[in-house]
Structures are given as C-alpha cells and as structure tokens.
CSV table of C-alpha atoms and ligand atoms in Angstrom, one decimal:
chain,number,residue,atom,x,y,z
A,8,MET,CA,-6.8,-2.2,-5.4
A,9,GLU,CA,-5.7,-2.8,-1.8
A,10,LYS,CA,-3.1,-1.4,0.6
A,11,LEU,CA,-1.8,-2.5,3.9
A,12,VAL,CA,-1.9,0.1,6.7
A,13,ILE,CA,0.6,-0.6,9.5
A,14,THR,CA,0.9,1.3,12.7
A,15,GLY,CA,4.3,0.9,14.4
A,16,PRO,CA,6.5,0.4,16.2
A,17,THR,CA,5.6,-3.1,17.5
A,18,PRO,CA,8.2,-5.6,18.8
A,19,LEU,CA,6.9,-8.8,17.3
A,20,ARG,CA,6.4,-11.6,19.8
A,21,GLY,CA,5.1,-15.2,19.7
A,22,HIS,CA,5.2,-18.2,17.4
A,23,VAL,CA,4.6,-18.4,13.6
A,24,LYS,CA,4.2,-21.4,11.4
A,25,ILE,CA,5.9,-21.5,8.1
A,26,SER,CA,4.1,-22.6,4.9
A,27,GLY,CA,5.3,-24.8,2.1
A,28,ALA,CA,7.9,-23.4,-0.2
A,29,LYS,CA,6.7,-21.3,-3.1
A,30,ASN,CA,9.7,-22.0,-5.3
A,31,ALA,CA,9.3,-25.7,-4.7
A,32,ALA,CA,5.6,-25.7,-5.3
A,33,VAL,CA,5.8,-23.8,-8.6
A,34,ALA,CA,8.2,-26.5,-9.9
A,35,ILE,CA,6.4,-29.6,-8.5
A,36,ILE,CA,3.0,-28.6,-9.8
A,37,PRO,CA,4.1,-28.6,-13.5
A,38,ALA,CA,6.2,-31.7,-12.8
A,39,THR,CA,2.9,-33.6,-12.3
A,40,ILE,CA,2.5,-33.3,-16.1
A,41,LEU,CA,5.2,-36.0,-16.4
A,42,ILE,CA,3.1,-38.5,-14.4
A,43,ASN,CA,0.9,-40.9,-16.3
A,44,GLY,CA,-1.3,-41.3,-13.1
A,45,VAL,CA,-2.6,-39.7,-10.0
A,46,CYS,CA,-0.7,-38.1,-7.2
A,47,THR,CA,-1.4,-36.0,-4.1
A,48,ILE,CA,0.6,-32.9,-3.1
A,49,GLU,CA,0.4,-31.7,0.5
A,50,ASN,CA,1.7,-28.6,2.3
A,51,LEU,CA,1.2,-26.3,-0.7
A,52,PRO,CA,1.3,-22.6,0.2
A,53,ASN,CA,-2.0,-20.9,-0.3
A,54,ILE,CA,-0.7,-18.2,-2.6
A,55,SER,CA,-1.8,-16.8,-6.0
A,56,ASP,CA,1.2,-18.3,-7.9
A,57,VAL,CA,-0.1,-21.8,-6.9
A,58,LYS,CA,-3.7,-21.0,-8.0
A,59,SER,CA,-2.5,-19.6,-11.3
A,60,TYR,CA,-0.4,-22.7,-11.9
A,61,CYS,CA,-3.4,-25.0,-11.2
A,62,GLU,CA,-5.5,-23.0,-13.6
A,63,ILE,CA,-2.9,-23.5,-16.4
A,64,LEU,CA,-2.7,-27.2,-15.8
A,65,GLU,CA,-6.5,-27.6,-15.9
A,66,ASN,CA,-6.3,-25.9,-19.4
A,67,LEU,CA,-3.9,-28.7,-20.5
A,68,GLY,CA,-6.3,-31.4,-19.5
A,69,VAL,CA,-5.0,-32.2,-16.0
A,70,LYS,CA,-7.7,-32.8,-13.4
A,71,ILE,CA,-7.1,-31.1,-10.1
A,72,LYS,CA,-9.2,-31.7,-7.0
A,73,TRP,CA,-8.6,-29.5,-3.9
A,74,ILE,CA,-8.7,-31.8,-0.8
A,75,ASN,CA,-8.2,-28.8,1.5
A,76,LYS,CA,-6.6,-25.4,1.0
A,77,HIS,CA,-3.0,-26.9,1.2
A,78,THR,CA,-3.6,-30.2,-0.6
A,79,ILE,CA,-4.4,-31.2,-4.2
A,80,GLN,CA,-5.0,-34.4,-5.9
A,81,VAL,CA,-3.7,-34.3,-9.5
A,82,ASP,CA,-4.7,-36.7,-12.3
A,83,SER,CA,-2.4,-36.2,-15.3
A,84,ARG,CA,-3.4,-39.3,-17.2
A,85,HIS,CA,-5.0,-37.4,-20.1
A,86,ILE,CA,-3.0,-34.4,-21.3
A,87,THR,CA,-5.1,-32.8,-24.1
A,88,SER,CA,-2.9,-29.8,-25.0
A,89,SER,CA,0.7,-28.7,-25.0
A,90,PHE,CA,-0.1,-25.0,-25.4
A,91,ALA,CA,-0.1,-22.5,-22.6
A,92,PRO,CA,-1.1,-19.0,-23.7
A,93,LEU,CA,0.7,-15.8,-22.8
A,94,ASP,CA,-2.2,-14.3,-20.8
A,95,LEU,CA,-1.8,-17.1,-18.3
A,96,THR,CA,2.0,-17.6,-18.4
A,97,ARG,CA,2.8,-13.9,-17.9
A,98,LYS,CA,1.3,-13.9,-14.5
A,99,PHE,CA,4.4,-15.3,-12.9
A,100,ARG,CA,8.0,-16.4,-13.6
A,101,ALA,CA,7.8,-20.1,-12.9
A,102,SER,CA,5.4,-20.8,-15.8
A,103,TYR,CA,8.6,-21.6,-17.8
A,104,TYR,CA,8.7,-25.0,-16.1
A,105,LEU,CA,5.9,-25.9,-18.4
A,106,ILE,CA,8.4,-26.1,-21.2
A,107,GLY,CA,10.5,-28.8,-19.6
A,108,SER,CA,7.5,-30.7,-18.4
A,109,LEU,CA,5.5,-30.7,-21.6
A,110,LEU,CA,8.6,-31.4,-23.7
A,111,GLY,CA,9.3,-34.4,-21.5
A,112,ARG,CA,5.7,-35.8,-21.6
A,113,CYS,CA,4.5,-34.7,-25.1
A,114,GLY,CA,7.6,-34.0,-27.1
A,115,HIS,CA,6.2,-30.5,-27.8
A,116,ALA,CA,5.6,-27.4,-25.8
A,117,GLU,CA,4.3,-24.0,-26.9
A,118,VAL,CA,4.4,-21.7,-23.9
A,119,GLY,CA,3.9,-18.0,-23.5
A,120,LEU,CA,6.8,-16.0,-22.2
A,121,PRO,CA,7.0,-15.9,-18.4
A,122,GLY,CA,6.3,-12.8,-16.2
A,123,GLY,CA,7.2,-12.4,-12.6
A,124,CYS,CA,9.0,-9.7,-10.6
A,125,ASN,CA,11.0,-7.1,-12.5
A,126,LEU,CA,14.4,-7.7,-11.2
A,127,GLY,CA,16.3,-6.6,-14.3
A,128,PRO,CA,17.1,-8.8,-17.3
A,129,ARG,CA,16.0,-12.5,-16.7
A,130,PRO,CA,17.4,-14.4,-19.7
A,131,ILE,CA,16.6,-18.1,-20.3
A,132,ASP,CA,19.5,-19.0,-22.5
A,133,GLN,CA,20.7,-21.7,-20.1
A,134,HIS,CA,17.2,-23.3,-20.1
A,135,ILE,CA,17.3,-23.4,-23.9
A,136,LYS,CA,20.9,-24.8,-23.8
A,137,GLY,CA,19.5,-27.7,-21.6
A,138,PHE,CA,16.6,-28.4,-23.9
A,139,GLU,CA,18.8,-28.3,-27.1
A,140,ALA,CA,21.4,-30.6,-25.5
A,141,LEU,CA,18.6,-33.2,-25.0
A,142,GLY,CA,17.7,-32.9,-28.7
A,143,ALA,CA,14.9,-30.4,-28.8
A,144,THR,CA,14.5,-27.5,-31.3
A,145,VAL,CA,13.6,-24.3,-29.5
A,146,THR,CA,12.3,-21.1,-31.1
A,147,VAL,CA,11.1,-17.9,-29.5
A,148,SER,CA,8.6,-15.8,-31.5
A,149,ASN,CA,5.4,-13.7,-31.0
A,150,GLY,CA,5.6,-13.9,-27.3
A,151,ASN,CA,5.8,-17.8,-27.3
A,152,ILE,CA,8.6,-20.3,-26.7
A,153,THR,CA,8.2,-23.4,-28.7
A,154,ALA,CA,10.2,-26.5,-28.0
A,155,THR,CA,9.8,-29.8,-30.0
A,156,CYS,CA,11.6,-33.0,-30.5
A,157,ASP,CA,11.0,-36.5,-31.9
A,158,LYS,CA,12.7,-38.2,-29.0
A,159,LEU,CA,14.6,-36.7,-26.1
A,160,ARG,CA,18.1,-38.3,-25.6
A,161,ALA,CA,20.2,-37.9,-22.5
A,162,ASN,CA,23.3,-35.8,-22.6
A,163,SER,CA,25.9,-34.0,-20.5
A,164,ILE,CA,25.2,-30.4,-19.8
A,165,TYR,CA,27.4,-27.8,-18.2
A,166,PHE,CA,25.7,-24.6,-17.2
A,167,ASP,CA,27.6,-21.3,-17.7
A,168,MET,CA,26.2,-20.0,-14.4
A,169,VAL,CA,24.4,-21.4,-11.5
A,170,SER,CA,20.7,-21.2,-12.4
A,171,VAL,CA,17.8,-22.5,-10.3
A,172,GLY,CA,15.4,-22.3,-13.2
A,173,ALA,CA,17.6,-23.9,-15.8
A,174,THR,CA,18.5,-26.8,-13.4
A,175,MET,CA,14.9,-27.4,-12.6
A,176,ASN,CA,13.8,-27.3,-16.3
A,177,THR,CA,16.6,-29.6,-17.4
A,178,ILE,CA,15.6,-32.1,-14.7
A,179,LEU,CA,12.0,-31.9,-15.9
A,180,ALA,CA,12.9,-32.4,-19.5
A,181,SER,CA,15.3,-35.3,-18.9
A,182,VAL,CA,13.4,-37.5,-16.4
A,183,LEU,CA,11.7,-39.5,-19.3
A,184,ALA,CA,14.7,-39.1,-21.8
A,185,GLU,CA,16.5,-42.3,-22.8
A,186,GLY,CA,19.9,-42.7,-21.0
A,187,THR,CA,21.7,-40.8,-18.2
A,188,THR,CA,21.7,-37.0,-18.3
A,189,THR,CA,24.4,-35.2,-16.3
A,190,ILE,CA,24.0,-31.6,-15.2
A,191,ASP,CA,27.3,-29.9,-14.1
A,192,ASN,CA,27.4,-26.6,-12.2
A,193,ALA,CA,23.8,-27.3,-11.1
A,194,ALA,CA,22.0,-25.1,-8.5
A,195,LYS,CA,21.8,-26.6,-5.0
A,196,GLU,CA,18.8,-24.8,-3.5
A,197,PRO,CA,16.5,-26.8,-1.2
A,198,HIS,CA,13.8,-26.5,-3.8
A,199,ILE,CA,16.0,-28.4,-6.4
A,200,VAL,CA,16.3,-31.2,-3.8
A,201,ASP,CA,12.5,-31.0,-3.2
A,202,LEU,CA,11.7,-31.3,-7.0
A,203,ALA,CA,14.1,-34.3,-7.3
A,204,ASN,CA,12.6,-36.0,-4.2
A,205,PHE,CA,9.1,-35.5,-5.6
A,206,LEU,CA,9.9,-36.9,-8.9
A,207,ASN,CA,11.8,-39.9,-7.3
A,208,THR,CA,8.7,-40.5,-5.1
A,209,MET,CA,6.7,-40.7,-8.4
A,210,GLY,CA,9.1,-43.2,-10.0
A,211,ALA,CA,12.0,-41.1,-11.4
A,212,ASP,CA,15.7,-41.9,-10.8
A,213,ILE,CA,17.5,-38.7,-10.0
A,214,ARG,CA,20.8,-38.6,-8.0
A,215,GLY,CA,23.0,-35.9,-6.6
A,216,ALA,CA,20.3,-33.1,-6.2
A,217,GLY,CA,21.7,-30.7,-3.6
A,218,THR,CA,25.2,-31.0,-5.1
A,219,ASP,CA,26.5,-29.3,-8.2
A,220,VAL,CA,26.5,-32.5,-10.3
A,221,ILE,CA,23.0,-34.1,-10.8
A,222,LYS,CA,22.5,-37.3,-12.7
A,223,ILE,CA,19.2,-38.2,-14.1
A,224,ASN,CA,18.7,-41.8,-15.3
A,225,GLY,CA,15.8,-41.7,-17.7
A,226,VAL,CA,12.8,-43.9,-16.9
A,227,LYS,CA,10.1,-45.1,-19.2
A,228,GLU,CA,7.2,-43.8,-17.2
A,229,LEU,CA,6.2,-42.1,-13.9
A,230,LYS,CA,3.3,-43.9,-12.4
A,231,GLY,CA,2.6,-41.6,-9.5
A,232,ASN,CA,0.1,-43.1,-7.1
A,233,ALA,CA,1.9,-41.5,-4.2
A,234,THR,CA,1.6,-38.5,-1.8
A,235,TYR,CA,4.3,-35.9,-1.4
A,236,SER,CA,4.6,-33.0,1.1
A,237,ILE,CA,6.4,-29.8,0.1
A,238,VAL,CA,9.4,-28.6,2.0
A,239,PRO,CA,9.0,-25.6,4.3
A,240,ASP,CA,9.7,-22.2,2.7
A,241,GLN,CA,13.2,-21.0,3.8
A,242,ILE,CA,12.6,-17.5,2.5
A,243,GLU,CA,9.4,-17.1,4.4
A,244,ALA,CA,11.2,-18.4,7.5
A,245,GLY,CA,14.1,-16.0,7.0
A,246,THR,CA,11.7,-13.1,6.5
A,247,PHE,CA,10.1,-13.7,9.9
A,248,MET,CA,13.5,-14.2,11.5
A,249,LEU,CA,14.7,-10.9,10.2
A,250,ALA,CA,11.4,-9.3,11.2
A,251,ALA,CA,12.1,-10.4,14.8
A,252,ILE,CA,15.4,-8.5,14.7
A,253,ALA,CA,14.1,-5.4,12.8
A,254,SER,CA,11.1,-5.0,15.2
A,255,LYS,CA,13.2,-5.6,18.4
A,256,GLY,CA,11.1,-8.6,19.0
A,257,ASP,CA,11.3,-12.3,20.0
A,258,ILE,CA,9.8,-14.8,17.6
A,259,THR,CA,9.9,-18.6,17.4
A,260,VAL,CA,9.7,-19.7,13.7
A,261,GLU,CA,8.1,-23.1,13.5
A,262,ASN,CA,8.0,-25.7,10.8
A,263,CYS,CA,11.2,-24.6,9.1
A,264,ILE,CA,14.5,-26.5,8.4
A,265,THR,CA,17.2,-24.5,10.2
A,266,LYS,CA,19.9,-26.1,8.1
A,267,HIS,CA,18.5,-24.2,5.1
A,268,LEU,CA,18.8,-21.0,7.0
A,269,GLU,CA,22.5,-21.1,8.0
A,270,PRO,CA,23.6,-18.1,5.9
A,271,VAL,CA,20.9,-16.0,7.4
A,272,ILE,CA,21.5,-17.2,11.0
A,273,ALA,CA,25.2,-16.4,10.6
A,274,LYS,CA,24.4,-12.8,9.6
A,275,VAL,CA,21.8,-12.3,12.3
A,276,LEU,CA,24.4,-13.4,14.9
A,277,GLU,CA,27.1,-11.2,13.2
A,278,ILE,CA,25.0,-8.1,13.6
A,279,GLY,CA,24.3,-8.9,17.3
A,280,GLY,CA,20.9,-10.7,17.1
A,281,ASN,CA,20.3,-13.9,19.0
A,282,VAL,CA,19.3,-17.3,17.5
A,283,GLU,CA,18.6,-20.7,19.0
A,284,ALA,CA,18.3,-23.1,16.0
A,285,ASN,CA,16.7,-26.4,16.8
A,286,GLY,CA,16.4,-28.3,13.5
A,287,ASP,CA,12.7,-27.7,12.7
A,288,HIS,CA,12.2,-24.5,14.6
A,289,ALA,CA,14.3,-21.4,15.6
A,290,ARG,CA,13.9,-18.7,18.2
A,291,VAL,CA,15.2,-15.4,17.1
A,292,TRP,CA,15.3,-12.3,19.4
A,293,TRP,CA,16.7,-8.8,19.7
A,294,SER,CA,18.5,-7.7,22.8
A,295,LYS,CA,20.6,-4.7,21.8
A,296,ARG,CA,21.0,-2.3,18.8
A,297,THR,CA,22.3,-4.3,15.9
A,298,SER,CA,25.6,-3.4,14.2
A,299,LYS,CA,26.8,-3.2,10.6
A,300,ALA,CA,27.7,-6.1,8.3
A,301,ASN,CA,28.8,-6.6,4.8
A,302,ILE,CA,26.8,-9.1,2.6
A,303,LYS,CA,27.1,-10.5,-0.9
A,304,THR,CA,24.2,-12.5,-2.3
A,305,LEU,CA,25.1,-15.8,-3.8
A,306,PRO,CA,23.5,-19.0,-5.0
A,307,TYR,CA,22.7,-21.5,-2.1
A,308,PRO,CA,24.4,-22.1,0.3
A,309,GLY,CA,25.4,-18.4,0.1
A,310,PHE,CA,23.2,-15.5,1.4
A,311,PRO,CA,20.0,-15.6,-0.6
A,312,THR,CA,19.1,-12.7,-2.9
A,313,ASP,CA,15.5,-13.4,-1.9
A,314,LEU,CA,16.3,-12.2,1.7
A,315,GLN,CA,18.5,-9.3,0.6
A,316,SER,CA,15.8,-6.6,1.0
A,317,GLN,CA,14.6,-8.0,4.4
A,318,MET,CA,18.2,-7.9,5.6
A,319,GLY,CA,18.5,-4.4,4.2
A,320,VAL,CA,15.7,-3.3,6.6
A,321,CYS,CA,17.8,-4.6,9.5
A,322,LEU,CA,21.0,-2.9,8.3
A,323,SER,CA,19.2,0.4,7.7
A,324,MET,CA,18.7,0.6,11.5
A,325,SER,CA,22.0,-1.0,12.5
A,326,SER,CA,24.9,1.2,13.8
A,327,GLY,CA,27.7,2.0,11.4
A,328,THR,CA,28.0,1.6,7.6
A,329,SER,CA,26.9,-1.7,6.0
A,330,ILE,CA,27.4,-2.7,2.4
A,331,ILE,CA,25.3,-5.2,0.4
A,332,ASN,CA,26.6,-6.5,-2.9
A,333,GLU,CA,23.8,-8.0,-5.0
A,334,SER,CA,25.3,-10.5,-7.4
A,335,ILE,CA,22.2,-12.2,-8.8
A,336,TRP,CA,19.7,-9.6,-9.9
A,337,GLU,CA,20.4,-6.1,-11.4
A,338,SER,CA,17.4,-4.3,-10.1
A,339,ARG,CA,16.9,-5.7,-6.6
A,340,PHE,CA,17.6,-2.5,-4.8
A,341,GLN,CA,14.3,-0.8,-5.8
A,342,TYR,CA,13.1,-1.1,-2.2
A,343,ALA,CA,15.9,1.2,-1.1
A,344,GLN,CA,14.3,4.4,-2.4
A,345,GLU,CA,11.1,3.3,-0.6
A,346,LEU,CA,13.0,2.7,2.6
A,347,ASN,CA,14.7,6.1,2.2
A,348,LYS,CA,11.1,7.7,2.2
A,349,MET,CA,10.9,6.1,5.7
A,350,GLY,CA,14.1,7.8,6.9
A,351,ALA,CA,16.7,5.2,5.9
A,352,ASN,CA,20.0,6.4,4.4
A,353,ILE,CA,20.8,4.1,1.6
A,354,THR,CA,22.9,5.0,-1.5
A,355,ILE,CA,22.9,2.7,-4.5
A,356,SER,CA,25.8,2.4,-7.0
A,357,GLY,CA,25.2,-0.3,-9.6
A,358,LYS,CA,25.0,-3.7,-7.7
A,359,THR,CA,26.2,-2.2,-4.4
A,360,ALA,CA,24.1,-0.5,-1.7
A,361,VAL,CA,25.7,1.5,1.1
A,362,PHE,CA,23.6,1.7,4.3
A,363,GLU,CA,24.4,4.5,6.8
A,364,GLY,CA,22.5,3.2,9.8
A,365,VAL,CA,19.9,5.4,11.3
A,366,GLU,CA,18.4,5.1,14.9
A,367,TYR,CA,14.9,4.6,13.7
A,368,LEU,CA,12.5,4.6,10.6
A,369,TYR,CA,9.3,6.5,10.4
A,370,GLY,CA,6.0,5.7,8.7
A,371,ALA,CA,5.4,6.7,5.1
A,372,PRO,CA,3.4,5.6,2.0
A,373,VAL,CA,5.5,3.1,0.1
A,374,THR,CA,5.2,0.8,-2.9
A,375,ALA,CA,6.1,-2.8,-3.1
A,376,THR,CA,8.4,-3.0,-6.2
A,377,ASP,CA,8.6,-6.8,-6.1
A,378,LEU,CA,7.6,-9.7,-3.9
A,379,ARG,CA,10.5,-9.6,-1.4
A,380,ALA,CA,10.7,-5.8,-1.4
A,381,GLY,CA,7.0,-6.0,-0.3
A,382,ALA,CA,7.8,-8.2,2.6
A,383,ALA,CA,10.7,-5.9,3.5
A,384,LEU,CA,8.5,-2.9,3.5
A,385,ILE,CA,5.9,-4.6,5.8
A,386,MET,CA,8.8,-5.4,8.2
A,387,ALA,CA,9.9,-1.8,8.0
A,388,GLY,CA,6.4,-0.5,8.7
A,389,ILE,CA,6.0,-2.7,11.8
A,390,SER,CA,9.4,-1.4,13.0
A,391,ALA,CA,8.9,2.3,12.2
A,392,ASN,CA,7.4,5.1,14.3
A,393,GLY,CA,3.9,6.0,12.9
A,394,VAL,CA,1.7,4.9,10.1
A,395,THR,CA,3.0,3.2,6.9
A,396,GLU,CA,0.9,2.4,3.9
A,397,VAL,CA,2.2,-0.4,1.6
A,398,PHE,CA,0.7,-0.3,-2.0
A,399,ASN,CA,1.0,-2.9,-4.9
A,400,LEU,CA,0.1,-5.9,-2.8
A,401,HIS,CA,-0.4,-8.2,-5.8
A,402,HIS,CA,3.4,-8.8,-5.7
A,403,ILE,CA,3.2,-9.9,-2.0
A,404,ASP,CA,0.1,-12.1,-2.5
A,405,ARG,CA,1.9,-14.0,-5.2
A,406,GLY,CA,4.4,-15.5,-2.7
A,407,TYR,CA,3.4,-15.1,1.0
A,408,GLU,CA,0.5,-17.0,2.5
A,409,ASN,CA,-1.7,-14.8,4.8
A,410,ILE,CA,1.2,-12.5,5.5
A,411,GLU,CA,-0.8,-9.9,7.4
A,412,GLU,CA,-2.6,-12.5,9.5
A,413,LYS,CA,0.7,-14.1,10.4
A,414,PHE,CA,2.2,-10.7,11.4
A,415,ARG,CA,-1.0,-9.8,13.3
A,416,SER,CA,-0.7,-13.0,15.3
A,417,LEU,CA,2.7,-11.8,16.4
A,418,GLY,CA,1.2,-8.5,17.6
A,419,ALA,CA,1.6,-6.2,14.5
A,420,LYS,CA,-1.1,-3.6,14.0
A,421,ILE,CA,-1.7,-4.2,10.3
A,422,GLU,CA,-4.9,-4.0,8.2
A,423,ARG,CA,-5.7,-4.5,4.6
A,424,GLN,CA,-7.9,-1.8,3.2
A,425,LYS,CA,-9.5,-1.0,-0.2
A,426,VAL,CA,-7.9,1.9,-2.1
A,427,GLU,CA,-10.3,4.3,-3.9
A,428,GLU,CA,-9.5,4.0,-7.6
B,503,LIG,N1,20.5,-16.6,-15.8
B,503,LIG,C1,21.0,-16.4,-17.0
B,503,LIG,N2,20.5,-17.3,-18.0
B,503,LIG,C2,19.6,-18.2,-17.7
B,503,LIG,C3,19.1,-18.3,-16.4
B,503,LIG,C4,19.6,-17.5,-15.4
B,503,LIG,O1,21.8,-15.6,-17.3
B,503,LIG,O2,19.1,-19.0,-18.6
B,503,LIG,C5,21.1,-15.7,-14.7
B,503,LIG,C6,20.0,-14.7,-14.2
B,503,LIG,O3,19.9,-13.6,-14.9
B,503,LIG,C7,20.5,-14.5,-12.7
B,503,LIG,C8,21.2,-15.8,-12.4
B,503,LIG,O4,21.4,-16.5,-13.6
B,503,LIG,O5,21.5,-13.5,-12.8
B,503,LIG,C9,20.4,-16.7,-11.5
B,503,LIG,O6,19.1,-16.9,-12.0
B,503,LIG,P1,18.2,-18.2,-11.7
B,503,LIG,O7,17.9,-18.9,-13.0
B,503,LIG,O8,18.8,-19.0,-10.6
B,503,LIG,O9,16.8,-17.5,-11.2
B,503,LIG,P2,15.4,-18.0,-11.5
B,503,LIG,O10,15.3,-19.5,-11.6
B,503,LIG,O11,14.7,-17.2,-12.5
B,503,LIG,C10,14.7,-18.4,-9.0
B,503,LIG,C11,13.7,-17.9,-8.0
B,503,LIG,C12,13.9,-16.5,-7.6
B,503,LIG,C13,15.3,-16.4,-7.0
B,503,LIG,C14,16.4,-17.0,-7.9
B,503,LIG,C15,17.8,-17.0,-7.3
B,503,LIG,C16,11.8,-19.2,-8.7
B,503,LIG,C17,10.5,-19.3,-9.4
B,503,LIG,N3,12.4,-18.1,-8.7
B,503,LIG,O12,14.6,-17.6,-10.1
B,503,LIG,O13,12.9,-16.2,-6.7
B,503,LIG,O14,15.6,-15.0,-6.8
B,503,LIG,O15,16.0,-18.3,-8.3
B,503,LIG,O16,17.7,-17.7,-6.2
B,503,LIG,O17,12.3,-20.2,-8.2
B,503,LIG,C18,11.5,-14.8,-5.5
B,503,LIG,O18,11.0,-15.9,-5.0
B,503,LIG,O19,11.2,-13.7,-5.0
B,503,LIG,C19,12.4,-14.9,-6.6
B,503,LIG,C20,12.6,-13.9,-7.4
C-alpha cells in the first residue's frame, strides 16, 4: 500500500499539461471491438483504468501494440470470445461498455458486473432498456450480465434520465444495427461527442452527438484504418483550475478545451477567483479570499458532479455559508468527513452539504473515498498548514495520470511513500 505525504501550504504556480480524457478513453477502447480492422488511438491517459481495459480486450482476442505510453495500435479483426469475467470487469465502472460493443459485433455478450467508485446505487436499467429496444434479450445472474440477439434492429429510445453510460452503450450497440436508431434525452458530455467522432472516423454514421437527440444510421462494417486522438480531460483541467484557487496560486492549464469548462469558470469567477480562458488553455489565479457560492451538480453543461468535491475544498475556505446540492450521486459527500478532519466545517443532510467557511485548513491523515474525493484531498493537503497524509491511492491512480508529479511541477511538496502493512 502507498500514501501521499503532502506538506503545505504551497501556492501552486506554473504551467500544467492536461492528459486525454479518462471517460472518453474508457468508451473508445471497447468501441474498437466494433471495428473489423486496425486503428490507432493517441492521447490516451496513462492510468490504471486504461491498462485494465487493454488487458480485457486482449483476453477477447484483440491485439494491442503500445506505440508509446499514450498511443496504442488496436487490431480487432479476430475477436475470439464474447466473455469478460468478473475478476477483470469489477476493477472499474466503464467495463459495462463491453456489453454494447460485444453485442454490436458478435450478437452476444457475457460480461461480469462493473465495479468503480462507491457513489451510492449505480443502476444500469437504462442501458438494458437501450439493448432491449434494439432487440436483445438481457439477463443478470451470478454476477454476470448476458445480452444476446439474432440481429440488432434500429429503434427509437427515450431515456428516463440523462445517463452518460446508457447513451454511450446504446450508441455502441446500434452502430452496426440495421436502420436508424434515435436516442432522445441523450447525455451531452464532451466524451459522448468524442466517442461519436471516433466511431465516425472509423466509418460509422452518427449525428447529433452533443445535443439531446442522437441519430445513429447503422452501417454494415467499420473498417478502421485510421488514427484518432482523444479529447483533453475536462475534469482533470477543472481539478487543476480549482487547485489554483484553493492553494492561492496562479496556474496556466494547457491542452484543455475551455468551452468544456464554462460551468467551472463561471463558479470560479463568482467566488472571486480570476480566469483568462483562451480556447485551448486557461490561466487561473487567486488574488483575494474567495466568497461563498451555491452549486447544484447537473448533467453537462451543468456543473459536473466530478468536480463537486474539488469545488467543496474551495468553498470550505471561502467566506460565508455555501451550499452544494448533489443531484447525480447519493454518496458523493464522503470527502466532507475527511475535510472536517482538516478543520473544515461541513454538515451533510441527504444530498445537500452546508459549508461554513473557515480561514484555513490544517494537515491530517485522510482517506480517498473515491477518485475525485482523492484529488480533492490532495488539493486540500497542498492548501493546508502542516502535513497531510492521503491513503487509498488506488482510487486516484485509476483516473489521474502522474498526479503527484504534475502537482510537484507546480511547486507542491508531495511524495509517494510505502505504507507498512
Ligand atoms: N442512472 C440510472 N439508471 C441507469 C444509468 C444511470 O438510474 O441505467 C442514474 C445514475 O444512478 C445517476 C444518473 O443516472 O444518478 C447519471 O448516471 P450516468 O449513467 O450518467 O453515470 P455513469 O455513466 O455511470 C459517468 C462517469 C462518472 C460521472 C457520471 C456523471 C464514466 C466511466 N463515468 O458515470 O464519472 O460521475 O457519468 O457525469 O464515464 C468519475 O470519473 O469520477 C465518475 C464517477
């Protein structure tokens, strides 16, 4: 086991380069199963979720060659299995994209239940609704989800709530289905657009990604033979922007798409931070104590749940009383009790957290309860007086590339150390 030891406070200063988007990569890698050919994917984040996914695909007969640590060449001409066992799929959430991909390519998928962060109940009824609408029979038993069909046929699907995963999975399952599939009430996140752009580059015909109505005109085959570069990670970019504010620093975030960060930029400005957004980079800096704000997490383009805990760190030190309402995940305030160990004053009531702003945080041993909570606690440790130890790093390593090196390059005093068992 390992821990991060952080000595603060340090105002972060300098430039940081954002990696490719985790939540796009974990949909695009399984999407290669649909390709009867070879393709190259660039700008992959070097994180454990990506490595786990590549391992699963190799077990299905896909040949993967690492060109460098951010680029793979994928040969999916010979899929030899449509079964992904639980011991591999439970390592992360996005393993459920294997169902849509294998169903689309092979007409059969037997996939272990997904794992991932414990954010409260994470049902997949809308994914199943999508598969069934396309003509598949879906059963869940003994820890596996099985989906089968003789022939997938296009249909119109209305989702009961906006779901990133169900939108992605239905796109994957319908790309090779006969006819035109329509998804209504689709998610609009940048990673949805990235998946559609990837598939279109490989020969698919998907229109409307990024709006709430997506139309997929089924094609006979995806030939591949193309190179695709993954979109920058807007959550990693937002994490560093908020770290600039929490640490009273001045950071330029490079290789991001500032359009994707509008809800975060709006809130940083509202609490009194400074932002200069320049399309593919943004300078974010602190100049005075930040003030309270109220936030409700929402599907894109609302304020992202995946930046809620990082924003919570800023609000815990802002003057006045702030309120965050978490509308996506039931258990996304677990970081609050860890931040309270560092001197924050946060009270949780159901899906609402009330932050009574304190002047400063102090160092303490804390545990990363999920991926984004882990990033938030690192930010808090950098901003706090004294030494903070962050435990449970496997959550953070799943989704952030070289996080401590990136923070160190901005001046943070942060070290990874082995923990005696
Ligand atoms: N929902 C259902 N039924 C479904 C699917 C979703 O009720 O069949 C509900 C969920 O319980 C939740 C809401 O709909 O309340 C939205 O869930 P969504 O399906 O959009 O989430 P997801 O696809 O499982 C992805 C990201 C999460 C991110 C959410 C919301 C990936 C691999 N994961 O999850 O990312 O929080 O969208 O934006 O893309 C993270 O990166 O830290 C992370 C948790």
